[in-house]
mmCIF file of C-alpha atoms in Angstrom:
data_model
loop_
_atom_site.group_PDB
_atom_site.id
_atom_site.type_symbol
_atom_site.label_atom_id
_atom_site.label_comp_id
_atom_site.label_asym_id
_atom_site.label_seq_id
_atom_site.Cartn_x
_atom_site.Cartn_y
_atom_site.Cartn_z
ATOM 1 C CA ASP A 1 31.511 25.185 -17.537
ATOM 2 C CA ALA A 2 31.370 26.525 -13.829
ATOM 3 C CA LYS A 3 29.299 29.569 -13.303
ATOM 4 C CA THR A 4 30.456 33.064 -12.236
ATOM 5 C CA THR A 5 28.543 35.709 -10.375
ATOM 6 C CA GLN A 6 29.297 39.364 -10.923
ATOM 7 C CA PRO A 7 27.779 42.679 -9.667
ATOM 8 C CA ASN A 8 25.394 44.149 -12.538
ATOM 9 C CA SER A 9 27.236 47.574 -12.096
ATOM 10 C CA MET A 10 29.886 49.537 -10.338
ATOM 11 C CA GLU A 11 30.805 53.116 -10.495
ATOM 12 C CA SER A 12 34.254 54.577 -9.961
ATOM 13 C CA ASN A 13 35.731 58.104 -10.129
ATOM 14 C CA GLU A 14 38.574 58.908 -12.586
ATOM 15 C CA GLU A 15 42.068 58.405 -11.212
ATOM 16 C CA GLU A 16 40.984 56.096 -8.627
ATOM 17 C CA PRO A 17 41.229 52.327 -8.445
ATOM 18 C CA VAL A 18 38.654 50.069 -9.370
ATOM 19 C CA HIS A 19 37.996 46.458 -7.750
ATOM 20 C CA LEU A 20 35.561 44.415 -9.719
ATOM 21 C CA PRO A 21 34.724 41.261 -7.733
ATOM 22 C CA CYS A 22 33.720 37.712 -9.444
ATOM 23 C CA ASN A 23 32.613 34.871 -7.624
ATOM 24 C CA HIS A 24 33.069 31.277 -8.736
ATOM 25 C CA SER A 25 32.407 28.872 -5.939
ATOM 26 C CA THR A 26 31.913 25.926 -8.416
ATOM 27 C CA ILE A 27 35.229 26.282 -9.878
ATOM 28 C CA SER A 28 37.162 23.261 -10.544
ATOM 29 C CA GLY A 29 41.088 22.395 -9.939
ATOM 30 C CA THR A 30 41.589 23.079 -13.781
ATOM 31 C CA ASP A 31 39.430 25.894 -14.654
ATOM 32 C CA TYR A 32 41.544 29.164 -15.661
ATOM 33 C CA ILE A 33 39.841 32.668 -14.695
ATOM 34 C CA HIS A 34 39.670 34.822 -17.843
ATOM 35 C CA TRP A 35 38.644 38.578 -17.831
ATOM 36 C CA TYR A 36 37.414 40.287 -21.130
ATOM 37 C CA ARG A 37 35.911 43.671 -21.267
ATOM 38 C CA GLN A 38 33.704 45.285 -23.800
ATOM 39 C CA LEU A 39 33.571 49.167 -24.636
ATOM 40 C CA PRO A 40 30.489 50.621 -26.175
ATOM 41 C CA SER A 41 29.823 49.489 -29.833
ATOM 42 C CA GLN A 42 32.917 47.421 -30.011
ATOM 43 C CA GLY A 43 33.896 43.544 -29.639
ATOM 44 C CA PRO A 44 35.005 42.380 -26.425
ATOM 45 C CA GLU A 45 38.920 42.387 -25.557
ATOM 46 C CA TYR A 46 40.996 40.199 -23.642
ATOM 47 C CA VAL A 47 42.288 41.809 -20.291
ATOM 48 C CA ILE A 48 44.040 39.016 -18.135
ATOM 49 C CA HIS A 49 43.797 35.540 -16.924
ATOM 50 C CA GLY A 50 45.063 33.255 -14.153
ATOM 51 C CA LEU A 51 45.030 30.045 -12.421
ATOM 52 C CA THR A 52 46.142 30.152 -9.043
ATOM 53 C CA SER A 53 48.454 32.947 -8.453
ATOM 54 C CA ASN A 54 48.008 36.927 -8.791
ATOM 55 C CA VAL A 55 48.824 38.300 -12.339
ATOM 56 C CA ASN A 56 49.816 41.730 -13.477
ATOM 57 C CA ASN A 57 49.999 42.956 -16.982
ATOM 58 C CA ARG A 58 49.807 46.521 -18.590
ATOM 59 C CA MET A 59 46.052 46.759 -18.519
ATOM 60 C CA ALA A 60 45.205 45.283 -14.717
ATOM 61 C CA SER A 61 45.899 43.034 -11.979
ATOM 62 C CA LEU A 62 44.038 39.747 -11.101
ATOM 63 C CA ALA A 63 43.890 38.935 -7.530
ATOM 64 C CA ILE A 64 42.853 35.088 -6.849
ATOM 65 C CA ALA A 65 41.490 34.146 -3.454
ATOM 66 C CA GLU A 66 43.347 31.308 -1.896
ATOM 67 C CA ASP A 67 40.535 28.978 -2.175
ATOM 68 C CA ARG A 68 39.950 30.160 -5.777
ATOM 69 C CA LYS A 69 36.303 30.585 -5.140
ATOM 70 C CA SER A 70 36.484 34.232 -5.990
ATOM 71 C CA SER A 71 38.846 36.773 -7.960
ATOM 72 C CA THR A 72 39.187 40.512 -8.355
ATOM 73 C CA LEU A 73 40.076 42.194 -11.306
ATOM 74 C CA ILE A 74 41.885 45.468 -10.473
ATOM 75 C CA LEU A 75 42.266 48.798 -12.617
ATOM 76 C CA HIS A 76 44.742 50.728 -10.791
ATOM 77 C CA ARG A 77 43.844 54.038 -12.070
ATOM 78 C CA ALA A 78 40.547 54.093 -13.690
ATOM 79 C CA THR A 79 40.123 56.355 -16.836
ATOM 80 C CA LEU A 80 37.041 57.621 -18.937
ATOM 81 C CA ARG A 81 38.065 54.802 -21.572
ATOM 82 C CA ASP A 82 37.850 52.153 -18.848
ATOM 83 C CA ALA A 83 34.088 52.490 -18.956
ATOM 84 C CA ALA A 84 33.093 49.103 -20.198
ATOM 85 C CA VAL A 85 31.198 45.732 -19.347
ATOM 86 C CA TYR A 86 33.549 43.518 -17.696
ATOM 87 C CA TYR A 87 33.207 39.725 -17.817
ATOM 88 C CA CYS A 88 34.719 37.191 -15.884
ATOM 89 C CA ILE A 89 34.650 33.899 -17.422
ATOM 90 C CA LEU A 90 35.948 30.286 -16.443
ATOM 91 C CA LYS A 91 37.806 28.096 -18.815
ATOM 92 C CA ALA A 92 38.433 24.395 -18.366
ATOM 93 C CA SER A 93 41.650 23.112 -19.122
ATOM 94 C CA GLY A 94 40.968 20.878 -22.215
ATOM 95 C CA GLY A 95 37.514 20.732 -24.013
ATOM 96 C CA GLY A 96 38.106 23.580 -26.322
ATOM 97 C CA ASN A 97 38.693 27.466 -26.015
ATOM 98 C CA LYS A 98 35.049 28.349 -26.019
ATOM 99 C CA LEU A 99 34.191 31.630 -24.067
ATOM 100 C CA THR A 100 30.623 31.335 -22.257
ATOM 101 C CA PHE A 101 29.981 34.872 -21.105
ATOM 102 C CA GLY A 102 27.929 35.696 -18.178
ATOM 103 C CA THR A 103 26.129 38.906 -17.489
ATOM 104 C CA GLY A 104 29.256 40.909 -16.550
ATOM 105 C CA THR A 105 29.648 44.018 -14.598
ATOM 106 C CA GLN A 106 28.851 47.721 -16.292
ATOM 107 C CA LEU A 107 31.624 49.743 -15.158
ATOM 108 C CA LYS A 108 30.919 53.504 -14.946
ATOM 109 C CA VAL A 109 33.673 56.075 -14.728
ATOM 110 C CA GLU A 110 33.004 59.581 -13.722
ATOM 111 C CA LEU A 111 35.223 62.792 -13.701
ATOM 112 C CA ASP B 1 48.390 46.275 -37.608
ATOM 113 C CA ALA B 2 47.149 42.306 -37.253
ATOM 114 C CA MET B 3 43.426 42.633 -36.953
ATOM 115 C CA VAL B 4 40.201 40.877 -37.190
ATOM 116 C CA ILE B 5 37.914 42.842 -39.751
ATOM 117 C CA GLN B 6 34.035 42.730 -40.174
ATOM 118 C CA ASN B 7 32.108 43.962 -43.026
ATOM 119 C CA PRO B 8 29.717 45.571 -43.117
ATOM 120 C CA ARG B 9 29.407 47.129 -39.788
ATOM 121 C CA TYR B 10 25.528 47.784 -40.155
ATOM 122 C CA GLN B 11 23.640 45.250 -42.218
ATOM 123 C CA VAL B 12 19.783 45.652 -42.919
ATOM 124 C CA THR B 13 17.841 42.845 -44.593
ATOM 125 C CA GLN B 14 14.213 42.162 -44.965
ATOM 126 C CA PHE B 15 12.204 39.386 -43.012
ATOM 127 C CA GLY B 16 13.018 35.946 -44.814
ATOM 128 C CA LYS B 17 15.702 37.268 -47.335
ATOM 129 C CA PRO B 18 19.079 35.593 -47.067
ATOM 130 C CA VAL B 19 21.974 37.437 -45.721
ATOM 131 C CA THR B 20 25.832 36.947 -45.315
ATOM 132 C CA LEU B 21 28.269 38.491 -43.022
ATOM 133 C CA SER B 22 31.790 38.491 -43.561
ATOM 134 C CA CYS B 23 34.954 38.353 -41.315
ATOM 135 C CA SER B 24 38.501 38.146 -42.377
ATOM 136 C CA GLN B 25 41.765 38.095 -39.985
ATOM 137 C CA THR B 26 45.369 39.015 -40.600
ATOM 138 C CA LEU B 27 46.445 36.974 -37.496
ATOM 139 C CA ASN B 28 46.698 33.612 -39.194
ATOM 140 C CA HIS B 29 45.165 32.059 -36.663
ATOM 141 C CA ASN B 30 43.638 28.382 -36.843
ATOM 142 C CA VAL B 31 40.339 29.078 -35.079
ATOM 143 C CA MET B 32 37.391 31.469 -35.944
ATOM 144 C CA TYR B 33 34.280 31.972 -33.953
ATOM 145 C CA TRP B 34 30.768 33.576 -34.526
ATOM 146 C CA TYR B 35 29.000 34.946 -31.780
ATOM 147 C CA GLN B 36 25.654 36.325 -31.383
ATOM 148 C CA GLN B 37 25.036 39.392 -29.158
ATOM 149 C CA LYS B 38 21.380 40.811 -28.568
ATOM 150 C CA SER B 39 20.734 44.018 -27.087
ATOM 151 C CA SER B 40 21.756 44.166 -23.419
ATOM 152 C CA GLN B 41 22.774 40.669 -23.350
ATOM 153 C CA ALA B 42 26.278 38.792 -23.272
ATOM 154 C CA PRO B 43 27.683 37.403 -26.465
ATOM 155 C CA LYS B 44 26.719 33.642 -27.124
ATOM 156 C CA LEU B 45 28.711 31.402 -29.238
ATOM 157 C CA LEU B 46 26.999 29.905 -32.282
ATOM 158 C CA PHE B 47 29.750 27.857 -33.931
ATOM 159 C CA HIS B 48 33.542 28.085 -34.530
ATOM 160 C CA TYR B 49 36.100 26.423 -37.088
ATOM 161 C CA TYR B 50 39.020 24.892 -36.007
ATOM 162 C CA ASP B 51 40.812 24.983 -39.497
ATOM 163 C CA LYS B 52 38.385 23.684 -41.812
ATOM 164 C CA ASP B 53 36.614 21.429 -38.997
ATOM 165 C CA PHE B 54 33.110 22.856 -38.191
ATOM 166 C CA ASN B 55 31.890 22.899 -34.534
ATOM 167 C CA ASN B 56 28.215 23.794 -34.061
ATOM 168 C CA GLU B 57 26.895 24.704 -30.688
ATOM 169 C CA ALA B 58 23.790 22.396 -29.828
ATOM 170 C CA ASP B 59 21.463 25.184 -29.281
ATOM 171 C CA THR B 60 22.410 27.141 -32.674
ATOM 172 C CA PRO B 61 19.251 27.264 -34.806
ATOM 173 C CA ASP B 62 19.596 25.532 -38.226
ATOM 174 C CA ASN B 63 18.790 28.962 -39.941
ATOM 175 C CA PHE B 64 22.437 29.808 -39.263
ATOM 176 C CA GLN B 65 25.227 28.497 -41.185
ATOM 177 C CA SER B 66 28.939 29.206 -41.808
ATOM 178 C CA ARG B 67 31.599 28.817 -44.507
ATOM 179 C CA ARG B 68 35.256 29.152 -44.191
ATOM 180 C CA PRO B 69 36.975 28.775 -47.509
ATOM 181 C CA ASN B 70 40.341 29.692 -46.383
ATOM 182 C CA THR B 71 42.267 30.616 -43.234
ATOM 183 C CA SER B 72 41.686 34.106 -43.575
ATOM 184 C CA PHE B 73 38.132 34.354 -44.230
ATOM 185 C CA CYS B 74 34.833 33.113 -42.504
ATOM 186 C CA PHE B 75 31.246 33.749 -43.510
ATOM 187 C CA LEU B 76 27.994 33.654 -41.328
ATOM 188 C CA ASP B 77 24.618 32.809 -43.510
ATOM 189 C CA ILE B 78 21.502 33.316 -42.232
ATOM 190 C CA ARG B 79 19.257 31.543 -44.550
ATOM 191 C CA SER B 80 15.795 33.238 -43.444
ATOM 192 C CA PRO B 81 16.148 35.929 -41.071
ATOM 193 C CA GLY B 82 13.469 36.740 -38.551
ATOM 194 C CA LEU B 83 13.032 39.632 -36.380
ATOM 195 C CA GLY B 84 14.500 37.521 -33.354
ATOM 196 C CA ASP B 85 17.806 37.420 -35.359
ATOM 197 C CA ALA B 86 18.353 41.127 -35.134
ATOM 198 C CA ALA B 87 21.496 41.318 -33.078
ATOM 199 C CA MET B 88 25.310 42.155 -33.217
ATOM 200 C CA TYR B 89 27.357 39.304 -34.839
ATOM 201 C CA LEU B 90 30.789 39.171 -33.647
ATOM 202 C CA CYS B 91 33.785 37.366 -35.236
ATOM 203 C CA ALA B 92 36.556 36.012 -33.149
ATOM 204 C CA THR B 93 39.858 34.330 -33.915
ATOM 205 C CA SER B 94 42.285 32.508 -31.847
ATOM 206 C CA ARG B 95 45.338 30.064 -31.886
ATOM 207 C CA VAL B 96 44.966 26.498 -31.064
ATOM 208 C CA GLY B 97 44.979 25.821 -27.248
ATOM 209 C CA THR B 98 42.373 26.026 -24.458
ATOM 210 C CA GLN B 99 43.570 29.148 -22.774
ATOM 211 C CA GLU B 100 44.394 31.068 -25.941
ATOM 212 C CA THR B 101 43.345 34.634 -26.079
ATOM 213 C CA GLN B 102 40.331 35.183 -28.400
ATOM 214 C CA TYR B 103 40.908 38.558 -30.534
ATOM 215 C CA PHE B 104 37.402 40.146 -31.643
ATOM 216 C CA GLY B 105 36.360 42.072 -34.812
ATOM 217 C CA PRO B 106 34.107 45.339 -34.095
ATOM 218 C CA GLY B 107 30.929 43.269 -35.013
ATOM 219 C CA THR B 108 28.210 43.567 -37.612
ATOM 220 C CA ARG B 109 24.882 45.022 -36.439
ATOM 221 C CA LEU B 110 22.143 43.302 -38.233
ATOM 222 C CA LEU B 111 18.704 44.755 -38.527
ATOM 223 C CA VAL B 112 15.737 42.908 -39.956
ATOM 224 C CA LEU B 113 12.860 44.904 -41.354
#
């Protein structure tokens, strides 16, 4: 699987937008970009995924660069409950549904 | 609500004493996964079942085995736990497909004394 690179940690203030970057310069044309997050003492949970176009759902938005070598997860208004480790994961089309987690970004949200 | 349930949430075992962790799901998903997550690390896939077909990851130690008696239940057996096996064990499920969402349980934290 192609590798992703994320900052180890980021900080945000509550009620402000958060932009979590992910670099994936070796992405292949059929790799989807998935984001999961893991809140403290819980299992990971799905956030969003996309292939080429930007995606929005009730949790977040995913902005994908035109060359697909990077993407950004956007939390529009961070709350204390968004404090978690956010994982950016590439999944090939075909070859199973395995998740290969990288190191992720620890997001801290302050009042 | 449909969910993935793991019991117990905390399990203490002794060095070398076999232990079994349980996972059940009400989502009726075909695929079930077991991940190991050591402290301050990312989850790492151990193996998964596609229906009754078992798929082991190449680097999963032989000490770890699994059983899936039916669609709803899946078990992780650690035959002879070592101190290095202390970790959070996460169960997940998904429908069949390469881009399907995985749904995780809360995990079982295993302590080896």
